[in-house]
Amino acid sequence: MRLLWKLVILLPLINTCAGTGLLSRPVFTQEPQDIIFPLDLSKSEIILNCAATGYPSPSYRWKQNGTDIDFTMSYHYRLDEGNLAISSPRTDQDIGMYQCLATNTLGTILSRKAKLQFAYIEDFETKTRSTVSVREGQGVVLLCGPPPHFGDLSYAWTFNDNPLYVQEDNRRFVSQETGNLYIAKVEPSDVGNYTCFVTNKEAQRSVQGPPTPLVQRTDGVMGEYEPKIEVRFPETIQAAKDSSVKLECFALGNPVPDISWRRLDGNPLPGKVKYSKSQAILEIPNFQQEDEGFYECIAGNLRGRNLAKGQLIFYAPPEWEQKIQNTYLSIYDSLFWECKASGKPNPWYTWLKNGERLTPEERIQIENGTLIITMLNVSDSGVYQCAAENKYQIIYANAELRVLASAPDFSKNPLKKTSVVQVGGDITIECKPAAFPRAAISWKRGMESLRQSKRVFLSEDGSLKIYNVTRSDAGSYTCTATNQFGIAKNTGSLVVKERTVITIPPSKMDVTVGESIVLPCQVSHDPSIEVIFIWSFNGDVIDLKKGVAHFERIGGESVGDLMIRNIQLNHSGKYLCTVKTTLESLSAVADIIVRGPPGPPEDARTPFSVGWQAVSTVPEILNGKTYNATVVGLSPWVEYEFRVVAGNSIGIGEPSKASELLRTKASVPVVAPTNINGGGGSRSELVITWESIPEELQNGEEFGYIIMLRPVGSTTWTKERVPSVESSRFVYRNESITPLSPFEVKVGVYNNEGEGSLSTVSIVYSGEDEPQLAPRGTSVQSFSASEMEVSWNAIAWNRNTGRVLGYEVLYWTDDSKESMIGKIRVSGNVTTKNITGLKANTIYFASVRAYNTAGAGPSSPPVNVTTKKSPPSQPPANIAWKLTNSKLCLNWEHVKTMENESEVLGYKILYRQNRQSKTHILETNNTSAELLVPFEEDYLIEIRTVSDGGDGSSSEEIRIPKMSSLSSRGVPVLEPSVCFLSIVIIFYCFAIQPLIR
């Protein structure tokens, strides 16, 4: 008993902290991972990471191979916050499994296991390797024989002194499993020295073996022989979920064998598989259960084939499907936890408490993933872990169990200070103290103990319920909570109010447009309760605060009357007065009828009509005593809504509410399709098109189209049905149809009621063959560095050779590095096409083919041409000019071109008046020119080269000022050495006479 009361003293503090959210169990934010450490870096430091959250902050310890590490006895191990630091690691001492434990006052959790290993690779032995002698055509295997090592290796081979690795192809293969180099069929060029390079990435080191000489025997050539598989994958391979699996298969043989793969269960290879260049490696990325099975490699040549097969077995480490969650239970309660994990093979389960394994005992039952603890006591509190494990991995799910034991306490959830109820109403007063175990509850009103009766009910959760409350029920109520750890009491008061009653409700009224009326709504209520009046019209609240036209609230605190001024027809309807207090809500409703002349009537509508439309009835005239009529002139099989309006001497009234949707009966469709057309398609096809019939004109279910067709001149019609409602196209196929034959076509309609109207006859032509002839006389010539012209002779076609609607020009380069190909169409009888945007100094091939609606015909034999070299990139330089009277003398240096540029054939001089946009051009073969122009305005001049490749770059624009400007400013001009050629320009400017030299 002494121990129990100590627990009672301590636990309220823990529970208080828990209630404020301060205490929390350790939760890992970082766990140690497997490490393969380079042995050559043994003077460095290894860090195994571990971090956890929790309050109080967790402390850490570590286990190596299941044994606690004593940090006080060795400087070799160091704790850095939660991380484990291993200084100057040694293979004999530090290799193994490590686990981190995080602990605070609530318990301990154990991390995943992390494996520490050391990677290394030794040097090759230096002794000389034996020479390998083979005949030409024979296969050979050159052994690598890697030195002692730990860690994954990758292999490569070099040949002679070439620093580049031997490139694999269908004849040569380097196995990443054995490291050996395989040559399926030796050729004379293979003779030489081969060296194996081995890299261990984890050890961060590569080593090179001694060279292996390969020599060719002189006693003949090896004849052809069937494949012999030298590289084969294991008979059984364990493949992890989501891993990438690689299978190797390579064979020697003459001729060089081809490698192919298949699955032996008949299923196709997964679409995600990848192959090496020679198909010697099959890679299956993201391996899944469905990829499991037998795989086979087939090596074949002209002499036979050989097979290798093996089984891929899927495995998966455990993954959680159901984890345990934090649980807070009262002392003496029972705990049931269940965790579930998937995996292959199926995982088994163990349970831990504060990092130590749980074993079954009298109160503790463990079966697979379930844990049951009965009659909980405080010592059962702690952090628990469910561990799911198969032979590939172990995973942990963590949760806290907190067993609570305390006397009742109302501090967190006291009784409601004041509860208010109306006479005749019902009230519930809750009593929910914190108590572990649960407290027994009793009630008092004043000093009187309450017992259960017809009006008083004590519920299982401790709440007090009182039905049909009276004034005498008012007063103070005390809830007493008791358990073995103590007693607590809490008191609240019950206030009873009078009910609210609508004493004068609104009543039904019949009024005329323009009147003003008052709708009464008056109540009696408890004077201490505030009353709120809300008015609604046809379900919508009337916002009286916004000053809505026609409506006004009148009256005092207990009066909520509504005045409607100048009432209108649209004010007819239901008016609802709602009275609300803090305790209840009640309402009363009244109908108001307003009479007067309304707007025009609307009577019927469909989903396809715009708004309401007036309809015809039988009888046509409906008097005031008629209560039914037949609506006529409607469309078949259409859903309608109807409204009825009434009229009197004042006018026409408001329409009624719309009826429910009513569908008319079906009938045979009467509207035939229009715009019958078609044509095109393939040989032996007749394509027919039309405009589809809208839904409102289909007149019934199972609507479709009837196609009637016959060759022009025939007397027999062929009939087809198209059952699709939305169809607007039909293709009739018959091998007897000749190309471009005219057909008479009619399109009709039908539904469940029968066949309807047919359209008028239209003429539609059947599909045609592609053109059968290729154009002749194709030629091509280059005009510049970027354009060429293709020309050909037109085809004289007839129905047998296929109609020609135009031509397609295809062009491409001989540069296999770029898939440059172009296609340009011309229509009609055009027989030339200029193609621009080409590359300079490039061979272009071109061919031409005819096309029609069926497609393109055969291409003409290709012709080719080399585009001109690029135009000169350098502009004319060192331009000098001299202006005398109206004569301008220009002089510049000859432009020298580069090897890949076209030679300069001449020059263009472009000149224009400063304010005039029109440009004049003068061409010359020399490097000087003389212009006669009236220099009464400034001139802008530039010079560019002319070549086979096109115009070259232009010089910078030169401004030549007018004569008067030069004279007045005394501007010096550059003197050319000589004007080698005089060119006379006759220039007309408006009324100025021609100037002739």
PDB file of C-alpha atoms in Angstrom, residues 570-815:
ATOM      1  CA  ASN A 570     -44.529  40.216 -57.174  1.00  0.00           C
ATOM      2  CA  HIS A 571     -45.154  40.514 -53.436  1.00  0.00           C
ATOM      3  CA  SER A 572     -47.622  37.602 -53.543  1.00  0.00           C
ATOM      4  CA  GLY A 573     -46.325  34.597 -51.612  1.00  0.00           C
ATOM      5  CA  LYS A 574     -45.454  33.162 -48.195  1.00  0.00           C
ATOM      6  CA  TYR A 575     -44.266  35.428 -45.367  1.00  0.00           C
ATOM      7  CA  LEU A 576     -42.509  33.796 -42.417  1.00  0.00           C
ATOM      8  CA  CYS A 577     -41.911  35.508 -39.058  1.00  0.00           C
ATOM      9  CA  THR A 578     -39.117  33.785 -37.096  1.00  0.00           C
ATOM     10  CA  VAL A 579     -38.590  34.616 -33.423  1.00  0.00           C
ATOM     11  CA  LYS A 580     -35.155  33.743 -32.005  1.00  0.00           C
ATOM     12  CA  THR A 581     -33.750  33.805 -28.476  1.00  0.00           C
ATOM     13  CA  THR A 582     -30.576  32.337 -27.037  1.00  0.00           C
ATOM     14  CA  LEU A 583     -32.625  29.292 -25.974  1.00  0.00           C
ATOM     15  CA  GLU A 584     -35.108  28.626 -28.791  1.00  0.00           C
ATOM     16  CA  SER A 585     -36.468  29.496 -32.206  1.00  0.00           C
ATOM     17  CA  LEU A 586     -40.122  29.547 -33.286  1.00  0.00           C
ATOM     18  CA  SER A 587     -42.014  30.837 -36.322  1.00  0.00           C
ATOM     19  CA  ALA A 588     -45.379  31.546 -37.942  1.00  0.00           C
ATOM     20  CA  VAL A 589     -46.296  31.806 -41.634  1.00  0.00           C
ATOM     21  CA  ALA A 590     -49.007  33.542 -43.670  1.00  0.00           C
ATOM     22  CA  ASP A 591     -49.960  33.638 -47.387  1.00  0.00           C
ATOM     23  CA  ILE A 592     -50.496  36.997 -49.059  1.00  0.00           C
ATOM     24  CA  ILE A 593     -52.416  37.152 -52.387  1.00  0.00           C
ATOM     25  CA  VAL A 594     -52.024  40.327 -54.446  1.00  0.00           C
ATOM     26  CA  ARG A 595     -54.435  40.888 -57.337  1.00  0.00           C
ATOM     27  CA  GLY A 596     -53.891  43.115 -60.370  1.00  0.00           C
ATOM     28  CA  PRO A 597     -52.859  43.087 -64.063  1.00  0.00           C
ATOM     29  CA  PRO A 598     -49.491  41.280 -64.585  1.00  0.00           C
ATOM     30  CA  GLY A 599     -47.020  41.058 -67.510  1.00  0.00           C
ATOM     31  CA  PRO A 600     -47.368  38.782 -70.552  1.00  0.00           C
ATOM     32  CA  PRO A 601     -47.771  35.004 -69.966  1.00  0.00           C
ATOM     33  CA  GLU A 602     -45.192  32.276 -70.780  1.00  0.00           C
ATOM     34  CA  ASP A 603     -46.407  28.738 -70.969  1.00  0.00           C
ATOM     35  CA  ALA A 604     -44.040  25.954 -72.083  1.00  0.00           C
ATOM     36  CA  ARG A 605     -40.334  25.287 -72.590  1.00  0.00           C
ATOM     37  CA  THR A 606     -37.983  22.422 -73.506  1.00  0.00           C
ATOM     38  CA  PRO A 607     -34.242  21.856 -72.966  1.00  0.00           C
ATOM     39  CA  PHE A 608     -33.800  23.100 -76.554  1.00  0.00           C
ATOM     40  CA  SER A 609     -35.963  26.245 -76.460  1.00  0.00           C
ATOM     41  CA  VAL A 610     -34.936  29.755 -75.440  1.00  0.00           C
ATOM     42  CA  GLY A 611     -37.190  30.729 -72.529  1.00  0.00           C
ATOM     43  CA  TRP A 612     -40.924  30.058 -72.222  1.00  0.00           C
ATOM     44  CA  GLN A 613     -43.125  29.886 -75.315  1.00  0.00           C
ATOM     45  CA  ALA A 614     -46.876  30.079 -75.777  1.00  0.00           C
ATOM     46  CA  VAL A 615     -48.497  26.839 -77.003  1.00  0.00           C
ATOM     47  CA  SER A 616     -51.772  25.897 -78.686  1.00  0.00           C
ATOM     48  CA  THR A 617     -54.442  23.958 -76.764  1.00  0.00           C
ATOM     49  CA  VAL A 618     -57.660  22.031 -77.374  1.00  0.00           C
ATOM     50  CA  PRO A 619     -60.084  23.609 -76.607  1.00  0.00           C
ATOM     51  CA  GLU A 620     -58.445  26.742 -77.974  1.00  0.00           C
ATOM     52  CA  ILE A 621     -60.244  29.107 -75.556  1.00  0.00           C
ATOM     53  CA  LEU A 622     -60.137  28.160 -71.857  1.00  0.00           C
ATOM     54  CA  ASN A 623     -62.788  29.774 -69.630  1.00  0.00           C
ATOM     55  CA  GLY A 624     -62.563  30.224 -65.873  1.00  0.00           C
ATOM     56  CA  LYS A 625     -64.230  26.870 -65.206  1.00  0.00           C
ATOM     57  CA  THR A 626     -61.808  24.841 -67.341  1.00  0.00           C
ATOM     58  CA  TYR A 627     -59.282  22.892 -65.318  1.00  0.00           C
ATOM     59  CA  ASN A 628     -57.571  20.791 -67.988  1.00  0.00           C
ATOM     60  CA  ALA A 629     -56.657  21.067 -71.646  1.00  0.00           C
ATOM     61  CA  THR A 630     -54.681  19.207 -74.319  1.00  0.00           C
ATOM     62  CA  VAL A 631     -51.543  20.911 -75.598  1.00  0.00           C
ATOM     63  CA  VAL A 632     -51.025  20.326 -79.333  1.00  0.00           C
ATOM     64  CA  GLY A 633     -48.300  21.042 -81.889  1.00  0.00           C
ATOM     65  CA  LEU A 634     -45.491  19.636 -79.747  1.00  0.00           C
ATOM     66  CA  SER A 635     -42.403  17.760 -80.998  1.00  0.00           C
ATOM     67  CA  PRO A 636     -42.271  13.975 -80.439  1.00  0.00           C
ATOM     68  CA  TRP A 637     -39.985  12.457 -77.785  1.00  0.00           C
ATOM     69  CA  VAL A 638     -39.081  15.798 -76.169  1.00  0.00           C
ATOM     70  CA  GLU A 639     -39.275  16.682 -72.468  1.00  0.00           C
ATOM     71  CA  TYR A 640     -41.516  19.708 -71.735  1.00  0.00           C
ATOM     72  CA  GLU A 641     -42.280  21.853 -68.692  1.00  0.00           C
ATOM     73  CA  PHE A 642     -45.639  23.651 -68.540  1.00  0.00           C
ATOM     74  CA  ARG A 643     -46.999  26.711 -66.723  1.00  0.00           C
ATOM     75  CA  VAL A 644     -50.578  27.963 -66.628  1.00  0.00           C
ATOM     76  CA  VAL A 645     -51.629  31.611 -66.418  1.00  0.00           C
ATOM     77  CA  ALA A 646     -55.053  32.988 -65.610  1.00  0.00           C
ATOM     78  CA  GLY A 647     -56.714  36.237 -66.672  1.00  0.00           C
ATOM     79  CA  ASN A 648     -59.632  38.377 -65.559  1.00  0.00           C
ATOM     80  CA  SER A 649     -61.012  41.832 -66.244  1.00  0.00           C
ATOM     81  CA  ILE A 650     -57.993  43.389 -64.562  1.00  0.00           C
ATOM     82  CA  GLY A 651     -55.446  41.534 -66.618  1.00  0.00           C
ATOM     83  CA  ILE A 652     -53.319  38.402 -66.798  1.00  0.00           C
ATOM     84  CA  GLY A 653     -52.063  36.860 -63.547  1.00  0.00           C
ATOM     85  CA  GLU A 654     -48.673  35.450 -62.569  1.00  0.00           C
ATOM     86  CA  PRO A 655     -47.799  32.057 -64.075  1.00  0.00           C
ATOM     87  CA  SER A 656     -48.042  28.923 -61.958  1.00  0.00           C
ATOM     88  CA  LYS A 657     -44.969  26.987 -60.864  1.00  0.00           C
ATOM     89  CA  ALA A 658     -43.498  24.880 -63.622  1.00  0.00           C
ATOM     90  CA  SER A 659     -44.802  21.344 -63.931  1.00  0.00           C
ATOM     91  CA  GLU A 660     -42.497  18.367 -63.622  1.00  0.00           C
ATOM     92  CA  LEU A 661     -40.789  17.294 -66.848  1.00  0.00           C
ATOM     93  CA  LEU A 662     -43.148  15.454 -69.208  1.00  0.00           C
ATOM     94  CA  ARG A 663     -41.931  13.627 -72.318  1.00  0.00           C
ATOM     95  CA  THR A 664     -44.086  13.356 -75.458  1.00  0.00           C
ATOM     96  CA  LYS A 665     -44.519  10.007 -77.181  1.00  0.00           C
ATOM     97  CA  ALA A 666     -42.060   8.860 -79.838  1.00  0.00           C
ATOM     98  CA  SER A 667     -42.804   8.832 -83.565  1.00  0.00           C
ATOM     99  CA  VAL A 668     -41.053   8.132 -86.852  1.00  0.00           C
ATOM    100  CA  PRO A 669     -38.431  10.847 -87.579  1.00  0.00           C
ATOM    101  CA  VAL A 670     -39.459  13.235 -90.363  1.00  0.00           C
ATOM    102  CA  VAL A 671     -36.405  15.475 -90.873  1.00  0.00           C
ATOM    103  CA  ALA A 672     -33.810  14.085 -93.298  1.00  0.00           C
ATOM    104  CA  PRO A 673     -30.076  14.917 -93.094  1.00  0.00           C
ATOM    105  CA  THR A 674     -28.712  17.730 -95.262  1.00  0.00           C
ATOM    106  CA  ASN A 675     -25.382  18.674 -96.848  1.00  0.00           C
ATOM    107  CA  ILE A 676     -24.724  15.180 -98.214  1.00  0.00           C
ATOM    108  CA  ASN A 677     -21.103  15.072 -99.341  1.00  0.00           C
ATOM    109  CA  GLY A 678     -18.023  12.864 -99.194  1.00  0.00           C
ATOM    110  CA  GLY A 679     -15.223  11.567-101.366  1.00  0.00           C
ATOM    111  CA  GLY A 680     -11.613  10.737-100.664  1.00  0.00           C
ATOM    112  CA  GLY A 681     -10.628   7.673 -98.679  1.00  0.00           C
ATOM    113  CA  SER A 682      -8.668   4.660 -99.872  1.00  0.00           C
ATOM    114  CA  ARG A 683      -9.117   2.382-102.848  1.00  0.00           C
ATOM    115  CA  SER A 684     -12.337   0.336-102.752  1.00  0.00           C
ATOM    116  CA  GLU A 685     -13.906   2.857-100.372  1.00  0.00           C
ATOM    117  CA  LEU A 686     -16.807   5.274-100.704  1.00  0.00           C
ATOM    118  CA  VAL A 687     -16.771   7.954 -97.978  1.00  0.00           C
ATOM    119  CA  ILE A 688     -20.149   9.632 -97.320  1.00  0.00           C
ATOM    120  CA  THR A 689     -20.662  12.604 -94.944  1.00  0.00           C
ATOM    121  CA  TRP A 690     -23.716  14.565 -93.768  1.00  0.00           C
ATOM    122  CA  GLU A 691     -24.891  16.965 -91.068  1.00  0.00           C
ATOM    123  CA  SER A 692     -26.191  15.051 -88.062  1.00  0.00           C
ATOM    124  CA  ILE A 693     -29.769  15.528 -86.837  1.00  0.00           C
ATOM    125  CA  PRO A 694     -30.118  17.433 -83.508  1.00  0.00           C
ATOM    126  CA  GLU A 695     -31.603  15.578 -80.551  1.00  0.00           C
ATOM    127  CA  GLU A 696     -34.883  17.483 -80.543  1.00  0.00           C
ATOM    128  CA  LEU A 697     -35.653  16.209 -84.075  1.00  0.00           C
ATOM    129  CA  GLN A 698     -34.775  12.531 -83.517  1.00  0.00           C
ATOM    130  CA  ASN A 699     -38.352  11.734 -82.321  1.00  0.00           C
ATOM    131  CA  GLY A 700     -37.452   8.572 -80.355  1.00  0.00           C
ATOM    132  CA  GLU A 701     -34.929   6.111 -78.978  1.00  0.00           C
ATOM    133  CA  GLU A 702     -32.430   3.986 -80.942  1.00  0.00           C
ATOM    134  CA  PHE A 703     -31.996   6.781 -83.486  1.00  0.00           C
ATOM    135  CA  GLY A 704     -29.684   6.149 -86.438  1.00  0.00           C
ATOM    136  CA  TYR A 705     -29.059   6.785 -90.114  1.00  0.00           C
ATOM    137  CA  ILE A 706     -29.906   4.861 -93.310  1.00  0.00           C
ATOM    138  CA  ILE A 707     -27.436   5.034 -96.201  1.00  0.00           C
ATOM    139  CA  MET A 708     -28.752   4.343 -99.740  1.00  0.00           C
ATOM    140  CA  LEU A 709     -26.111   4.164-102.501  1.00  0.00           C
ATOM    141  CA  ARG A 710     -25.682   2.878-106.064  1.00  0.00           C
ATOM    142  CA  PRO A 711     -23.251   3.453-108.945  1.00  0.00           C
ATOM    143  CA  VAL A 712     -24.460   6.058-111.408  1.00  0.00           C
ATOM    144  CA  GLY A 713     -26.419   4.222-114.116  1.00  0.00           C
ATOM    145  CA  SER A 714     -27.356   1.288-111.866  1.00  0.00           C
ATOM    146  CA  THR A 715     -30.985   0.519-110.890  1.00  0.00           C
ATOM    147  CA  THR A 716     -30.270  -1.369-107.655  1.00  0.00           C
ATOM    148  CA  TRP A 717     -29.780   0.447-104.344  1.00  0.00           C
ATOM    149  CA  THR A 718     -27.488  -0.827-101.560  1.00  0.00           C
ATOM    150  CA  LYS A 719     -28.817  -0.126 -98.078  1.00  0.00           C
ATOM    151  CA  GLU A 720     -26.681   0.302 -94.913  1.00  0.00           C
ATOM    152  CA  ARG A 721     -27.550   1.303 -91.332  1.00  0.00           C
ATOM    153  CA  VAL A 722     -25.449   3.506 -89.051  1.00  0.00           C
ATOM    154  CA  PRO A 723     -26.756   3.060 -85.471  1.00  0.00           C
ATOM    155  CA  SER A 724     -24.710   5.849 -83.864  1.00  0.00           C
ATOM    156  CA  VAL A 725     -26.713   8.973 -82.952  1.00  0.00           C
ATOM    157  CA  GLU A 726     -23.741  11.309 -83.318  1.00  0.00           C
ATOM    158  CA  SER A 727     -22.426   9.876 -86.600  1.00  0.00           C
ATOM    159  CA  SER A 728     -21.912  12.192 -89.542  1.00  0.00           C
ATOM    160  CA  ARG A 729     -19.679   9.936 -91.658  1.00  0.00           C
ATOM    161  CA  PHE A 730     -19.872   6.446 -93.159  1.00  0.00           C
ATOM    162  CA  VAL A 731     -17.318   4.465 -95.144  1.00  0.00           C
ATOM    163  CA  TYR A 732     -18.662   1.820 -97.554  1.00  0.00           C
ATOM    164  CA  ARG A 733     -16.034  -0.749 -98.515  1.00  0.00           C
ATOM    165  CA  ASN A 734     -16.230  -3.132-101.491  1.00  0.00           C
ATOM    166  CA  GLU A 735     -13.343  -4.596-103.513  1.00  0.00           C
ATOM    167  CA  SER A 736     -15.361  -4.204-106.728  1.00  0.00           C
ATOM    168  CA  ILE A 737     -15.390  -0.396-106.471  1.00  0.00           C
ATOM    169  CA  THR A 738     -13.148   1.196-109.084  1.00  0.00           C
ATOM    170  CA  PRO A 739     -11.263   4.383-108.227  1.00  0.00           C
ATOM    171  CA  LEU A 740     -13.021   7.736-108.705  1.00  0.00           C
ATOM    172  CA  SER A 741     -16.354   6.159-109.602  1.00  0.00           C
ATOM    173  CA  PRO A 742     -19.487   8.347-109.215  1.00  0.00           C
ATOM    174  CA  PHE A 743     -22.233   7.085-106.891  1.00  0.00           C
ATOM    175  CA  GLU A 744     -25.777   8.268-106.245  1.00  0.00           C
ATOM    176  CA  VAL A 745     -26.208   8.636-102.462  1.00  0.00           C
ATOM    177  CA  LYS A 746     -29.215   9.314-100.200  1.00  0.00           C
ATOM    178  CA  VAL A 747     -29.119   9.510 -96.380  1.00  0.00           C
ATOM    179  CA  GLY A 748     -32.219   8.868 -94.268  1.00  0.00           C
ATOM    180  CA  VAL A 749     -33.141   8.449 -90.595  1.00  0.00           C
ATOM    181  CA  TYR A 750     -34.808   5.846 -88.384  1.00  0.00           C
ATOM    182  CA  ASN A 751     -35.656   5.122 -84.752  1.00  0.00           C
ATOM    183  CA  ASN A 752     -37.604   2.517 -82.760  1.00  0.00           C
ATOM    184  CA  GLU A 753     -40.826   3.675 -84.391  1.00  0.00           C
ATOM    185  CA  GLY A 754     -39.650   3.046 -87.954  1.00  0.00           C
ATOM    186  CA  GLU A 755     -37.823   4.579 -90.906  1.00  0.00           C
ATOM    187  CA  GLY A 756     -38.239   8.246 -91.744  1.00  0.00           C
ATOM    188  CA  SER A 757     -37.452  10.582 -94.635  1.00  0.00           C
ATOM    189  CA  LEU A 758     -34.549  10.290 -97.091  1.00  0.00           C
ATOM    190  CA  SER A 759     -32.489  13.180 -98.384  1.00  0.00           C
ATOM    191  CA  THR A 760     -32.358  14.140-102.044  1.00  0.00           C
ATOM    192  CA  VAL A 761     -29.805  12.339-104.252  1.00  0.00           C
ATOM    193  CA  SER A 762     -26.193  13.586-104.193  1.00  0.00           C
ATOM    194  CA  ILE A 763     -23.271  12.462-106.346  1.00  0.00           C
ATOM    195  CA  VAL A 764     -20.228  11.268-104.396  1.00  0.00           C
ATOM    196  CA  TYR A 765     -17.009   9.833-105.882  1.00  0.00           C
ATOM    197  CA  SER A 766     -15.273   6.745-104.517  1.00  0.00           C
ATOM    198  CA  GLY A 767     -11.717   6.781-103.200  1.00  0.00           C
ATOM    199  CA  GLU A 768      -8.775   6.721-105.524  1.00  0.00           C
ATOM    200  CA  ASP A 769      -5.385   5.027-105.746  1.00  0.00           C
ATOM    201  CA  GLU A 770      -2.227   6.933-105.076  1.00  0.00           C
ATOM    202  CA  PRO A 771      -0.528   8.118-108.278  1.00  0.00           C
ATOM    203  CA  GLN A 772       1.244   5.178-109.919  1.00  0.00           C
ATOM    204  CA  LEU A 773       3.813   7.151-111.906  1.00  0.00           C
ATOM    205  CA  ALA A 774       6.884   9.003-110.716  1.00  0.00           C
ATOM    206  CA  PRO A 775       7.716  12.376-112.289  1.00  0.00           C
ATOM    207  CA  ARG A 776      10.445  12.360-114.925  1.00  0.00           C
ATOM    208  CA  GLY A 777      13.095  14.859-115.902  1.00  0.00           C
ATOM    209  CA  THR A 778      13.860  15.907-112.329  1.00  0.00           C
ATOM    210  CA  SER A 779      16.725  18.381-112.068  1.00  0.00           C
ATOM    211  CA  VAL A 780      18.103  20.743-109.452  1.00  0.00           C
ATOM    212  CA  GLN A 781      20.336  23.793-109.530  1.00  0.00           C
ATOM    213  CA  SER A 782      21.742  26.049-106.829  1.00  0.00           C
ATOM    214  CA  PHE A 783      21.180  29.797-107.030  1.00  0.00           C
ATOM    215  CA  SER A 784      23.018  30.841-103.879  1.00  0.00           C
ATOM    216  CA  ALA A 785      24.378  29.577-100.580  1.00  0.00           C
ATOM    217  CA  SER A 786      20.861  29.195 -99.185  1.00  0.00           C
ATOM    218  CA  GLU A 787      18.550  28.355-102.084  1.00  0.00           C
ATOM    219  CA  MET A 788      18.076  25.833-104.859  1.00  0.00           C
ATOM    220  CA  GLU A 789      15.440  25.236-107.534  1.00  0.00           C
ATOM    221  CA  VAL A 790      13.962  21.802-108.230  1.00  0.00           C
ATOM    222  CA  SER A 791      12.159  21.240-111.557  1.00  0.00           C
ATOM    223  CA  TRP A 792      10.438  18.249-113.173  1.00  0.00           C
ATOM    224  CA  ASN A 793       8.104  17.261-116.014  1.00  0.00           C
ATOM    225  CA  ALA A 794       4.369  17.083-115.370  1.00  0.00           C
ATOM    226  CA  ILE A 795       2.742  13.627-115.366  1.00  0.00           C
ATOM    227  CA  ALA A 796       0.132  12.918-118.042  1.00  0.00           C
ATOM    228  CA  TRP A 797      -2.297  10.938-115.897  1.00  0.00           C
ATOM    229  CA  ASN A 798      -5.519   8.994-116.420  1.00  0.00           C
ATOM    230  CA  ARG A 799      -7.819   6.982-114.175  1.00  0.00           C
ATOM    231  CA  ASN A 800      -5.620   3.903-114.458  1.00  0.00           C
ATOM    232  CA  THR A 801      -2.397   5.693-113.494  1.00  0.00           C
ATOM    233  CA  GLY A 802      -3.999   7.701-110.693  1.00  0.00           C
ATOM    234  CA  ARG A 803      -5.147  11.304-110.576  1.00  0.00           C
ATOM    235  CA  VAL A 804      -2.528  13.972-109.830  1.00  0.00           C
ATOM    236  CA  LEU A 805      -3.584  16.902-107.637  1.00  0.00           C
ATOM    237  CA  GLY A 806      -0.073  18.253-107.149  1.00  0.00           C
ATOM    238  CA  TYR A 807       3.498  17.346-106.308  1.00  0.00           C
ATOM    239  CA  GLU A 808       5.632  16.877-103.204  1.00  0.00           C
ATOM    240  CA  VAL A 809       9.279  17.907-103.264  1.00  0.00           C
ATOM    241  CA  LEU A 810      11.427  15.959-100.782  1.00  0.00           C
ATOM    242  CA  TYR A 811      14.933  17.114 -99.946  1.00  0.00           C
ATOM    243  CA  TRP A 812      17.633  16.047 -97.527  1.00  0.00           C
ATOM    244  CA  THR A 813      21.377  16.254 -96.918  1.00  0.00           C
ATOM    245  CA  ASP A 814      24.001  13.548 -96.960  1.00  0.00           C
ATOM    246  CA  ASP A 815      25.001  14.469 -93.405  1.00  0.00           C
TER     247      ASP A 815
END
